[in-house]
Short mmCIF file of C-alpha atoms in Angstrom, two decimals:
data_model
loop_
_atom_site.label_atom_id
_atom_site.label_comp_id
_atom_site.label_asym_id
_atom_site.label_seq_id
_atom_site.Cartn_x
_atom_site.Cartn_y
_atom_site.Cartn_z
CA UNK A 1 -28.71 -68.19 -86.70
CA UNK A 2 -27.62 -65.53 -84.34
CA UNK A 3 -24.20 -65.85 -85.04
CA UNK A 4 -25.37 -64.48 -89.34
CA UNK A 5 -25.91 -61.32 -88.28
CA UNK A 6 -21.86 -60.14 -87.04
CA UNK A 7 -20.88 -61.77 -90.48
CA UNK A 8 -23.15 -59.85 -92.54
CA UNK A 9 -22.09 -56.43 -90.54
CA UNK A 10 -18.00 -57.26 -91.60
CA UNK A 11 -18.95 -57.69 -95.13
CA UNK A 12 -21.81 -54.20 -94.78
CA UNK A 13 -19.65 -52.05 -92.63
CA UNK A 14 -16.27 -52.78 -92.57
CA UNK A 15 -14.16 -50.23 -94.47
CA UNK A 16 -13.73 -51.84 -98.02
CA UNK A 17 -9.80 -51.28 -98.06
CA UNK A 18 -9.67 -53.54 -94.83
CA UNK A 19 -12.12 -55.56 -95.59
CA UNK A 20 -10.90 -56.88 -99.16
CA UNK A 21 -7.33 -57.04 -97.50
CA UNK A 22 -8.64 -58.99 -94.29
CA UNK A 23 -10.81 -61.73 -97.25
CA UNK A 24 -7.71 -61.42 -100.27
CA UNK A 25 -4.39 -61.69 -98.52
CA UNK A 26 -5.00 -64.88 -97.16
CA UNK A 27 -5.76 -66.87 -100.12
CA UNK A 28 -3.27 -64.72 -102.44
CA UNK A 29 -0.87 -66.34 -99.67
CA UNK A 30 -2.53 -69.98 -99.73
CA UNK A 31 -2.28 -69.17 -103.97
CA UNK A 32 1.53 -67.86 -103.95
CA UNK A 33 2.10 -71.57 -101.97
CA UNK A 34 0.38 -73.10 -104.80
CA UNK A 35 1.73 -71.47 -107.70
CA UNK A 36 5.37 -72.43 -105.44
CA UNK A 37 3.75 -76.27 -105.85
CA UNK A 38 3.36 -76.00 -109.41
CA UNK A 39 6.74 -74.89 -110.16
CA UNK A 40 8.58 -77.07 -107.67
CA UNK A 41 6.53 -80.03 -109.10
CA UNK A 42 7.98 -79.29 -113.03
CA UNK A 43 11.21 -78.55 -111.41
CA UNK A 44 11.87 -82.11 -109.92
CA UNK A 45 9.84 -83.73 -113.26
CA UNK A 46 12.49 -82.12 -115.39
CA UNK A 47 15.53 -83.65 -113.41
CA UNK A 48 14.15 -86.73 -115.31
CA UNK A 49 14.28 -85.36 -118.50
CA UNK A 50 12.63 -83.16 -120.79
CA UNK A 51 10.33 -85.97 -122.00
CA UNK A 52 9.14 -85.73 -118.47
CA UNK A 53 8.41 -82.25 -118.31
CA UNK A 54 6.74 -82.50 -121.75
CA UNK A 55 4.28 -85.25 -120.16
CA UNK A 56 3.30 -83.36 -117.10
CA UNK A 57 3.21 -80.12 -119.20
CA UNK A 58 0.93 -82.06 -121.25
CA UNK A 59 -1.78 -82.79 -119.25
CA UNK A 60 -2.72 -79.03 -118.51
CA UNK A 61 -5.79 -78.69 -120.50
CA UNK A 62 -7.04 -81.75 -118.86
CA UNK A 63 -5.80 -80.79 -114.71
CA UNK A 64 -7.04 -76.91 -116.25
CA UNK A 65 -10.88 -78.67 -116.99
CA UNK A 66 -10.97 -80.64 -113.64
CA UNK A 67 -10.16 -77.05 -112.38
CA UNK A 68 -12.29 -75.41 -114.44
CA UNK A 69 -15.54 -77.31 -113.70
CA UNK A 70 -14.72 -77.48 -109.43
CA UNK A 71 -13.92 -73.42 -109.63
CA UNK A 72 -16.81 -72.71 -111.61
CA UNK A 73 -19.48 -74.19 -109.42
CA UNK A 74 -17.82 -72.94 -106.60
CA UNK A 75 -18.58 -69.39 -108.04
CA UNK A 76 -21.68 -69.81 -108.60
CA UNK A 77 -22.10 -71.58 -105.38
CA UNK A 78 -20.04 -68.46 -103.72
CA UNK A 79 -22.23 -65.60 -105.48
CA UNK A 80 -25.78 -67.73 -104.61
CA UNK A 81 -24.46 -68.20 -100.79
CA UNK A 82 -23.51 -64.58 -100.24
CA UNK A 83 -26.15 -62.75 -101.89
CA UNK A 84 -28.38 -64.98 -100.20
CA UNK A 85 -26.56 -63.72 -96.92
CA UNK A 86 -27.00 -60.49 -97.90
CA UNK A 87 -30.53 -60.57 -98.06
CA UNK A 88 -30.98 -62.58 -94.71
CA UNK A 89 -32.22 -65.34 -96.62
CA UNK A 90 -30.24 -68.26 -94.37
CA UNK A 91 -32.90 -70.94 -95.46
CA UNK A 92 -31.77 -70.50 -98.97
CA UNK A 93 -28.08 -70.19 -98.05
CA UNK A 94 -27.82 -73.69 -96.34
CA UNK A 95 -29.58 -75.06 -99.28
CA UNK A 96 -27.09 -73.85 -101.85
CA UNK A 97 -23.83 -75.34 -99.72
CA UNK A 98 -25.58 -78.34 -100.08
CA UNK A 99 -26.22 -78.53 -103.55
CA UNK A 100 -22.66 -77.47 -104.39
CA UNK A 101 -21.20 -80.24 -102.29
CA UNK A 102 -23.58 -82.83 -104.59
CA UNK A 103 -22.48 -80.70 -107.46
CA UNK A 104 -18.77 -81.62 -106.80
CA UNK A 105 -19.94 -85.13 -106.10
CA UNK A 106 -21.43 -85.98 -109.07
CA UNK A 107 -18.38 -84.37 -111.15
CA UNK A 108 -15.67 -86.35 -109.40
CA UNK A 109 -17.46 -89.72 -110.14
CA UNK A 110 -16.87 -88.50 -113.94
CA UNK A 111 -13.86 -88.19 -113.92
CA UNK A 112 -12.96 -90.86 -111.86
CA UNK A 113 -14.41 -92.89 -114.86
CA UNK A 114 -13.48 -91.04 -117.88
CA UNK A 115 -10.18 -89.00 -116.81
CA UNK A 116 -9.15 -93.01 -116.24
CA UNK A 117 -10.02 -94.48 -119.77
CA UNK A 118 -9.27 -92.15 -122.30
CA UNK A 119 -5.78 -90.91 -120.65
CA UNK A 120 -3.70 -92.76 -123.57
CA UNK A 121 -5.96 -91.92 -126.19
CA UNK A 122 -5.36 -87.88 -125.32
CA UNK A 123 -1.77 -88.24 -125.38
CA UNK A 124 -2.05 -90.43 -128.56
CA UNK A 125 -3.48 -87.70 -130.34
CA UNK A 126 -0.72 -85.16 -129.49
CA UNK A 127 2.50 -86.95 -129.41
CA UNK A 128 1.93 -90.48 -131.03
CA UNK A 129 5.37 -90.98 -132.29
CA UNK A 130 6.65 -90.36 -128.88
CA UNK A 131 6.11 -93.64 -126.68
CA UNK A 132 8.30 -91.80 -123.52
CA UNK A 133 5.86 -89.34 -123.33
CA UNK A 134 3.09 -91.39 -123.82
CA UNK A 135 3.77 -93.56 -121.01
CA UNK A 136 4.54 -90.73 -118.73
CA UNK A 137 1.91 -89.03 -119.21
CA UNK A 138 -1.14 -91.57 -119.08
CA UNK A 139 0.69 -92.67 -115.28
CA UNK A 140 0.36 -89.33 -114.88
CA UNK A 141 -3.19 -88.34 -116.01
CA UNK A 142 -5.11 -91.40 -114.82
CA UNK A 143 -3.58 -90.98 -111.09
CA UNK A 144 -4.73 -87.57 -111.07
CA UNK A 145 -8.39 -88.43 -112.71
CA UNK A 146 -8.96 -91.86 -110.03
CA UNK A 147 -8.49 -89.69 -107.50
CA UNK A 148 -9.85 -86.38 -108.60
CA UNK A 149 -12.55 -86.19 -105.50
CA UNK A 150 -9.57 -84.47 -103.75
CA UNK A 151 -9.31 -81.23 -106.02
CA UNK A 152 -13.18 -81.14 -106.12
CA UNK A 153 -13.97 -81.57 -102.22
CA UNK A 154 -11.26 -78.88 -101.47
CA UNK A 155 -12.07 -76.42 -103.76
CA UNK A 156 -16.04 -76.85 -102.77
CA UNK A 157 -15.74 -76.57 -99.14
CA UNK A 158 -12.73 -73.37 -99.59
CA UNK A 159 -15.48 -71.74 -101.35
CA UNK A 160 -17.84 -71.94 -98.49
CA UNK A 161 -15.86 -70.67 -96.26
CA UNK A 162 -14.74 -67.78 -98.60
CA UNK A 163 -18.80 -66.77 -99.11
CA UNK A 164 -19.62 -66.32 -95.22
CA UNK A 165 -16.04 -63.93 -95.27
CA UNK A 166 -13.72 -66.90 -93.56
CA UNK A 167 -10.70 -66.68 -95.92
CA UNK A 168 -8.35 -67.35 -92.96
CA UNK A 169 -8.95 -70.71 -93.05
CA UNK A 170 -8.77 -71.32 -97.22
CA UNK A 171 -5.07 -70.39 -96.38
CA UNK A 172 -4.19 -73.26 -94.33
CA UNK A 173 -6.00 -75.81 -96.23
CA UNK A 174 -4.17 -74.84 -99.72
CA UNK A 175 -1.08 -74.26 -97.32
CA UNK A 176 -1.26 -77.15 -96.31
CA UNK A 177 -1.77 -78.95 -99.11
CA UNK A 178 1.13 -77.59 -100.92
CA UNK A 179 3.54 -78.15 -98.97
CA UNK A 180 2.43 -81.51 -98.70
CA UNK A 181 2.93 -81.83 -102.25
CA UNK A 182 6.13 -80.19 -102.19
CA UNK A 183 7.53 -82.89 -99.09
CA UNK A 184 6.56 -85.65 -100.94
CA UNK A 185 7.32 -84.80 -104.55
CA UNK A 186 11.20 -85.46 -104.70
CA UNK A 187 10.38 -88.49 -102.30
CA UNK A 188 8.13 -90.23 -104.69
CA UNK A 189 9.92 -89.06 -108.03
CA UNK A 190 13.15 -89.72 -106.98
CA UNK A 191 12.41 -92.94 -104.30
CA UNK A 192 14.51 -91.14 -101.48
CA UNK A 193 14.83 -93.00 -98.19
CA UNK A 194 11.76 -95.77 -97.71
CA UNK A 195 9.62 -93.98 -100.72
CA UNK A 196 9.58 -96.19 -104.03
CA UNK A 197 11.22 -94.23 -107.27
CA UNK A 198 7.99 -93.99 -109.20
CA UNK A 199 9.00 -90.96 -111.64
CA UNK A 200 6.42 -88.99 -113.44
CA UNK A 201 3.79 -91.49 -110.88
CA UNK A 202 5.28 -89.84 -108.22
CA UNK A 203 4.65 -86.33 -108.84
CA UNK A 204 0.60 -87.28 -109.65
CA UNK A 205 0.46 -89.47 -106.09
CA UNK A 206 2.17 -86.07 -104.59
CA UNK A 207 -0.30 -83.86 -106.16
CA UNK A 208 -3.59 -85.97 -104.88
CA UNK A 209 -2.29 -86.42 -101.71
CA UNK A 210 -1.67 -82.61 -100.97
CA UNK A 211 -5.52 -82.63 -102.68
CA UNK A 212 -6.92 -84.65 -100.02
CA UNK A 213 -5.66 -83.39 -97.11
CA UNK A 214 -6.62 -80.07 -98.12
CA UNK A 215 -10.33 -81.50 -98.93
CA UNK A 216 -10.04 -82.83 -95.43
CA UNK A 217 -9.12 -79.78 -93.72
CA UNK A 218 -12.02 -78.26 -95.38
CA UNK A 219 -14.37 -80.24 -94.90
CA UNK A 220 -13.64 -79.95 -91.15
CA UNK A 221 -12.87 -76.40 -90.77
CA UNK A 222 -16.82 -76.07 -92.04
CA UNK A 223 -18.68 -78.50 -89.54
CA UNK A 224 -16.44 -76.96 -86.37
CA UNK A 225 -15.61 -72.72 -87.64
CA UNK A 226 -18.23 -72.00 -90.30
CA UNK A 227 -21.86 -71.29 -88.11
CA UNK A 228 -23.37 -69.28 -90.96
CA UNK A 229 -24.56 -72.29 -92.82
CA UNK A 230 -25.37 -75.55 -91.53
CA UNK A 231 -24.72 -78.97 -93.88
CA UNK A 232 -27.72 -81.32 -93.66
CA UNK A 233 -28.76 -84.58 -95.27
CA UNK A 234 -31.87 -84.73 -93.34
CA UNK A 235 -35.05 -83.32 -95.49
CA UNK A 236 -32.59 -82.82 -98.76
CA UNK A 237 -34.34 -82.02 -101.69
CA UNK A 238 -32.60 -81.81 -105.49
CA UNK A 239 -33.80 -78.12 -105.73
CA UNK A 240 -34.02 -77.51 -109.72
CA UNK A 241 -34.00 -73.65 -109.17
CA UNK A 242 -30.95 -73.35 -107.40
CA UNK A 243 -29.21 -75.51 -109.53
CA UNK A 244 -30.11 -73.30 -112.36
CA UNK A 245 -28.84 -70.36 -110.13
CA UNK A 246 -25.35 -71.63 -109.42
CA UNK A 247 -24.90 -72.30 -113.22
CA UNK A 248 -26.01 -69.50 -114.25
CA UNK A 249 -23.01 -67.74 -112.87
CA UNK A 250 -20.54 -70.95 -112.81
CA UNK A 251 -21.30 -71.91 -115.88
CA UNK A 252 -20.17 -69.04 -117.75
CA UNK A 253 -17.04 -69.72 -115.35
CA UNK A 254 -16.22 -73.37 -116.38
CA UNK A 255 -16.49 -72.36 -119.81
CA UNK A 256 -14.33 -69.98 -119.84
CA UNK A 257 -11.29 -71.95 -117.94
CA UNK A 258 -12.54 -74.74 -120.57
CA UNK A 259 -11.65 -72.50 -123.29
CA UNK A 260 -8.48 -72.00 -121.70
CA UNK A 261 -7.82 -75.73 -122.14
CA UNK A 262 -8.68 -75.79 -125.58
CA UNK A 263 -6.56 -72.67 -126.34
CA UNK A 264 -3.35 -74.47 -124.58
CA UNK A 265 -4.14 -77.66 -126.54
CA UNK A 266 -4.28 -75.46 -129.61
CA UNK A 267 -1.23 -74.04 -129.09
CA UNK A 268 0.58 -77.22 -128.13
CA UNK A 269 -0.29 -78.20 -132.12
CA UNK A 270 0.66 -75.18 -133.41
CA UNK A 271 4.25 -75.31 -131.40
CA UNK A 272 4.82 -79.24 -132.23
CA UNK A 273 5.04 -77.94 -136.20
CA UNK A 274 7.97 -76.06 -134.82
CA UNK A 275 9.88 -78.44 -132.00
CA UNK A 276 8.68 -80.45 -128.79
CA UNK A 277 10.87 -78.04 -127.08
CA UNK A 278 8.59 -75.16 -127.88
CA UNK A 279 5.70 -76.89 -126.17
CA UNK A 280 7.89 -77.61 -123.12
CA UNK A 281 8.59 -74.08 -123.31
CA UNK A 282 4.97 -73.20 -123.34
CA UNK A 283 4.48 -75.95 -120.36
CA UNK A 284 7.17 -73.46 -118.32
CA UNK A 285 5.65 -70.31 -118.89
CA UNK A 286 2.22 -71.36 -117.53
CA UNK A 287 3.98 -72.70 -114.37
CA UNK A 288 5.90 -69.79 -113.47
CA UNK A 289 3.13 -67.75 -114.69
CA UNK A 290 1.00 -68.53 -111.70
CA UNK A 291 3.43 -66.80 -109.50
CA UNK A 292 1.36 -63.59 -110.96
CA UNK A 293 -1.89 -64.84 -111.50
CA UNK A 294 -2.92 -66.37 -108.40
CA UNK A 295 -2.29 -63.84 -106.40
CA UNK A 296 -4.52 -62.26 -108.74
CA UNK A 297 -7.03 -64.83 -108.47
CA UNK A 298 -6.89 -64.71 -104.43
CA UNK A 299 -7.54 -61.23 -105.49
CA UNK A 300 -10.93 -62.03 -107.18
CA UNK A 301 -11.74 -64.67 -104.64
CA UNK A 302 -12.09 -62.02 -102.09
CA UNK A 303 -13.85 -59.70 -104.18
CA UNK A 304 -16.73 -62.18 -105.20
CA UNK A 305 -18.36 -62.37 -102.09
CA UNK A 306 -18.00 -58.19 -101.21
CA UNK A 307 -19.70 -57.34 -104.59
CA UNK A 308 -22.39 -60.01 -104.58
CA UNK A 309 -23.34 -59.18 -100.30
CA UNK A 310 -23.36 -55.62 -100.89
CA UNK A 311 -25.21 -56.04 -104.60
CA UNK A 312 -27.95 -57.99 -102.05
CA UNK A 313 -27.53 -55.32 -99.57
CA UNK A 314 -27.74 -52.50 -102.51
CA UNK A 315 -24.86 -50.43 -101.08
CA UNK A 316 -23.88 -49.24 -104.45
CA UNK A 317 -20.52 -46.93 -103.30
CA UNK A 318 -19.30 -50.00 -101.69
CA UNK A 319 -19.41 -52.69 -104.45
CA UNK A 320 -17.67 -50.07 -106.95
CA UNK A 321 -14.70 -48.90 -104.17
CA UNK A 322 -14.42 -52.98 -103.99
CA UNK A 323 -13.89 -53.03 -107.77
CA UNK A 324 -11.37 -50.06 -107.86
CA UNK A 325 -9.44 -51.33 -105.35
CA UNK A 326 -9.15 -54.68 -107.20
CA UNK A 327 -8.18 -53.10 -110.35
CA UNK A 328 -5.60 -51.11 -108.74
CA UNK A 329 -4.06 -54.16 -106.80
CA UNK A 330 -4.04 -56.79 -109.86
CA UNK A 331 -2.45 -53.89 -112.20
CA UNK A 332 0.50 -53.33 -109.35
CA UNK A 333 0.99 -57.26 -109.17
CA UNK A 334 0.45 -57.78 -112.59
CA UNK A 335 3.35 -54.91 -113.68
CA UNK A 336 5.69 -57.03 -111.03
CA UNK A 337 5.45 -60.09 -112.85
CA UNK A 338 6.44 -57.97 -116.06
CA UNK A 339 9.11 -56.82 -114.83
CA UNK A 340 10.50 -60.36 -113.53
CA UNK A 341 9.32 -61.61 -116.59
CA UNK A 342 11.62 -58.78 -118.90
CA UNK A 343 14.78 -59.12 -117.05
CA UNK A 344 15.40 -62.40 -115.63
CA UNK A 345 13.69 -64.95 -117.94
CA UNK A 346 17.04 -66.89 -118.16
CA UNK A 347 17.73 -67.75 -114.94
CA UNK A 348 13.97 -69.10 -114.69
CA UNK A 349 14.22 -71.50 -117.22
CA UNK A 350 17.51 -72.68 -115.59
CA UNK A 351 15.44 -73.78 -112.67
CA UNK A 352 14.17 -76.08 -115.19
CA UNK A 353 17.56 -77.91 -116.51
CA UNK A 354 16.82 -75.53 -119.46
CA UNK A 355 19.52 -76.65 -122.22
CA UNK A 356 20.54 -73.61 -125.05
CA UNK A 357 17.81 -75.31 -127.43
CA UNK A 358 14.97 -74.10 -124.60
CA UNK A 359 17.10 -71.17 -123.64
CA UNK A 360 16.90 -69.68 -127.36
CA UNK A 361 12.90 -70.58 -127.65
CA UNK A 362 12.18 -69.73 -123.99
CA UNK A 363 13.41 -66.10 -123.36
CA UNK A 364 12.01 -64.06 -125.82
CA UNK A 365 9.11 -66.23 -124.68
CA UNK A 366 8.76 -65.00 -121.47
CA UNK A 367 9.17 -61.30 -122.29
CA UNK A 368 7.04 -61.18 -125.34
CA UNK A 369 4.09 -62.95 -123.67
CA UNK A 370 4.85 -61.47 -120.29
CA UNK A 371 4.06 -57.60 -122.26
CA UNK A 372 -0.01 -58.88 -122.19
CA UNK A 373 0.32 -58.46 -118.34
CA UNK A 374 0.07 -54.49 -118.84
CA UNK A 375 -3.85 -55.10 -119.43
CA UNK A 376 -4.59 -58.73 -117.78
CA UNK A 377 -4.71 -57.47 -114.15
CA UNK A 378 -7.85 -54.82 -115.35
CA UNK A 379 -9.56 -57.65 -117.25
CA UNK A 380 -9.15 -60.11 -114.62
CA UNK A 381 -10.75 -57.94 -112.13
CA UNK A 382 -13.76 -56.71 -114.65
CA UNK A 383 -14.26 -60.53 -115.68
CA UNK A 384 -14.99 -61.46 -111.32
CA UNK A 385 -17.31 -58.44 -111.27
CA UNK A 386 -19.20 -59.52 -113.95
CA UNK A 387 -19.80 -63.10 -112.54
CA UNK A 388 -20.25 -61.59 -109.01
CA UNK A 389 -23.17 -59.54 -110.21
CA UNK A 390 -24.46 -62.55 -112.30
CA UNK A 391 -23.29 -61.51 -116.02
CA UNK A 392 -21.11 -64.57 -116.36
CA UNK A 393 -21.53 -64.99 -119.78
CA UNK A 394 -20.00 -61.66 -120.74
CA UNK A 395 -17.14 -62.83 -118.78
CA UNK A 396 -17.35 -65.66 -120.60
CA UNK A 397 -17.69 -63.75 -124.19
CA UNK A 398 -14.86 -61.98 -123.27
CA UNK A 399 -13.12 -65.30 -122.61
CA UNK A 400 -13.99 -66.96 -125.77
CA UNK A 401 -12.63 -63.70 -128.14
CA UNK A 402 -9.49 -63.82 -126.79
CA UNK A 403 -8.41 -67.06 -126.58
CA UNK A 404 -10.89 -68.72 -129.54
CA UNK A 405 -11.68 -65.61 -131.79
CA UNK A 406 -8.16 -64.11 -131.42
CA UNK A 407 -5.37 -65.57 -129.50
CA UNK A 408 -5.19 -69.19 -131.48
CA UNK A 409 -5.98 -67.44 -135.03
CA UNK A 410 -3.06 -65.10 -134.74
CA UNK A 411 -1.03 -67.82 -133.64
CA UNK A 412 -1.63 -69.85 -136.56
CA UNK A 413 -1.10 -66.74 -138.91
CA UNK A 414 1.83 -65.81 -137.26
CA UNK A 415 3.17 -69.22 -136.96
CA UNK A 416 2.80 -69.55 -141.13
CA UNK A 417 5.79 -66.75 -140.95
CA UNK A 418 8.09 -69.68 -140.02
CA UNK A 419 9.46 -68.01 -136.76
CA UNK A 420 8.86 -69.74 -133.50
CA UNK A 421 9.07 -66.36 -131.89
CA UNK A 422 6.40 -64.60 -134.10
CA UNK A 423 3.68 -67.07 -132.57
CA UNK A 424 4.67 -65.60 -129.04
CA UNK A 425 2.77 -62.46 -130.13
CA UNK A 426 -0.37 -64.00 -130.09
CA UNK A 427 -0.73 -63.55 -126.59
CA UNK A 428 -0.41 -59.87 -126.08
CA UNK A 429 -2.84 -59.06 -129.32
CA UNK A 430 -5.03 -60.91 -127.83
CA UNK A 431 -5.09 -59.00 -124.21
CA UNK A 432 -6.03 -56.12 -126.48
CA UNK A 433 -9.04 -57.61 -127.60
CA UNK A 434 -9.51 -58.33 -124.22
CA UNK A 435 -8.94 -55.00 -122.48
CA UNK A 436 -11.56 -53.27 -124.58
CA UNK A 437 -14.79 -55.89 -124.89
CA UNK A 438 -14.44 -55.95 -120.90
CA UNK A 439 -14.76 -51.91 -120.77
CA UNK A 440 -18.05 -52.56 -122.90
CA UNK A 441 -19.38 -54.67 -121.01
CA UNK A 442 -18.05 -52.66 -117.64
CA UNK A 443 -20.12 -49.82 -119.42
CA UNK A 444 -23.01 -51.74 -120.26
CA UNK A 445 -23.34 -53.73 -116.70
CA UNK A 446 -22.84 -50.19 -115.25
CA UNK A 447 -25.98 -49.20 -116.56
CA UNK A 448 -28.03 -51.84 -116.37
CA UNK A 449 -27.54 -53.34 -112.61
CA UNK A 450 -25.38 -50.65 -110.56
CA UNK A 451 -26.48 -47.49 -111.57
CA UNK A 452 -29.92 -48.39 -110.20
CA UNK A 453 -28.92 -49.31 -106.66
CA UNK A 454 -29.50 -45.11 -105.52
CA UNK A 455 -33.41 -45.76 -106.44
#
């Protein structure tokens, strides 16, 4: 266990400006490759047709809940693992990698299972009177759930090296697995050179493979770089209490991606009263909106662990310069993707074989939704504090108002106007709401675990 104690000194004593560079930047990189994935991946499905895009646009909500549930336990696997660390606790540490890795387990075999049957049925409910799409999109959802032990493994064993503070490595297995995906997406849509043309099949094959090499890489760059904790079948216990613990925090987590699934799937209703093109539309803008938010998201990823060591270690002025420097980086990235979003939102959705239909829906799209941005990067930031420290579920309050209380009801209202474009609104009003529940509960978490660190 020797080899703890330099670990716990980078995340206790190196300055926090280096230190949250040295853990971000390397999975806002490995994030910026995926977000590149997700776009290239609609890009080549929409060469098809827009049928195609509409399939694989889609399936969000359900790719967003496998996403949702493997994220979530890794932060509450992440928080557990590094506070632990931060208290010296390296019993208690090992234990919690091993639980997540069951965790992740357990929740692939479900949807291995489920993600397979119902496929049709989820598409039947949106788009029944559209048997292209259909098709599509139950090829497409049922690869993706059969082999869903890909996305779960990878994003387990990234977060365990993110909690002992080895980011370096998260960037080469999500790297990797990009680009993977990116090689062998045209190949498989499009049946270049020995590949078959399997169409929308293609791009889901593509997408698990890049999953599974990425799990792979993981998984090894644990047993042979990662010394802090040590995976063991031998004497494993199912350990009630730390179950508990890594939900407590992760739960809050899945939820609130959940709800983001729901929302979308909302939304997608709404929009069909309009056009299919307006869903497509909506399909775009979450593609190319992961340009900004991932790096975002690397952002947090490197935060988490900072603010839940030093929380342990109850070095107060470090977990809050952590925060402030998060804020300030997510609000510069976040007002860079608003002004991409303002002035060139035509020549993105021309990437995507955009026809004038899409091109009237899909600009003042972009740069109506893209004006919630101003306030996301702050929220963002305030909603990983909160789960860092352990208050998940006002992250996850937070979560539900805006996209549950606010977001869908105002899309609905706005949507009654008869304009397409009004319903766009919804999405800034509802980063509002947002922006000033999180300073509450900033305020309130303040107060009740931070403030008391100096005693």
């Amino acid at each position: 266990m020797s080899n703890s104690v330099p670990q716990e000194n980078k995340m206790g004593v190196m300055p926090v400006n280096r230190l949250l560079i040295t853990m971000s930047v390397p999975m806002m990189l490995a994030m910026l490759v995926q977000a590149l994935y997700n776009v290239v991946d609609s890009v080549f499905v929409s060469q098809l047709s827009e049928d195609a895009l509409n399939a694989v646009s889609l399936a969000f909500p359900i790719q967003n809940i496998m996403i949702a549930l493997a994220v979530g336990t890794g932060v509450g696997v992440n928080a557990l693992l590094s506070k632990s660390l931060g208290e010296q606790d390296y019993e208690r540490a090992n234990r919690t990698a091993e639980h997540g890795v069951l965790l992740a387990a357990i929740t692939c075999v479900v949807f291995m299972v489920a993600g397979t049957l119902l496929a049709r049925s989820f598409y039947m409910v949106q788009v029944a009177n559209e048997p292209v799409i259909v098709e599509y999109g139950t090829q497409y959802m049922q690869i993706c759930s059969f082999f869903s032990c890909g996305i779960f493994m990878e994003v387990m064993f990234e977060r365990l090296l993110q909690s002992t503070g080895r980011t370096m490595y998260t960037m080469f297995t999500q790297g990797v697995g990009a680009v993977f995906n990116i090689i062998f997406d045209p190949l498989l849509i499009f049946g270049i050179g020995p590949f078959p043309r399997l169409e929308v099949a293609g791009a889901a094959v593509a997408t698990v493979m890049g999953q599974v090499v990425a799990a792979v890489m993981a998984i090894l760059f644990n047993h042979f770089r990662n010394h802090d904790i040590k995976l063991s079948l031998k004497g494993f216990r199912v350990d009630g209490w730390i179950i508990r613990r890594i939900y407590i925090v992760g739960a809050p987590s899945i939820i609130m991606n959940a709800i983001g699934s729901l929302m979308v799937f909302g939304m997608n209703q709404i929009l069909l009263t309009f056009t299919k093109t307006a869903t497509a539309v909506l399909g775009v803008y979450f593609k190319v909106q992961s340009f900004v938010f991932m790096p975002v998201f690397g952002l947090n990823n490197g935060m988490v662990p900072i603010i839940a060591y030093n929380y342990g270690a109850r070095k107060k002025d470090r977990l809050l310069k952590t925060v402030k420097l998060g804020v300030l980086y997510a609000v510069i990235i976040m007002l860079i993707g608003l002004l991409v979003m303002q002035t060139i939102p035509d020549k993105i959705f021309l990437l995507f074989q955009a026809d004038e239909n899409m091109l009237s829906i899909g600009v003042p799209a972009l740069r109506i939704i893209s004006l919630s941005f101003v306030f996301a990067g702050y929220c963002v930031v305030i909603s990983a504090m909160l789960q860092a420290l352990g208050e998940g579920i006002q992250s996850m309050i937070v979560s539900i108002v805006r996209q549950l209380v606010v977001l869908l009801p105002a899309a609905w209202l706005l949507a009654k106007l008869g304009d397409v474009n009004l319903v766009w609104y919804s999405f800034p009003i509802a980063e509002l709401a947002s922006l000033a529940l999180s300073t509450v509960f900033l305020a309130r978490t303040y107060q009740k675990l931070i403030k008391p660190l100096d005693q």
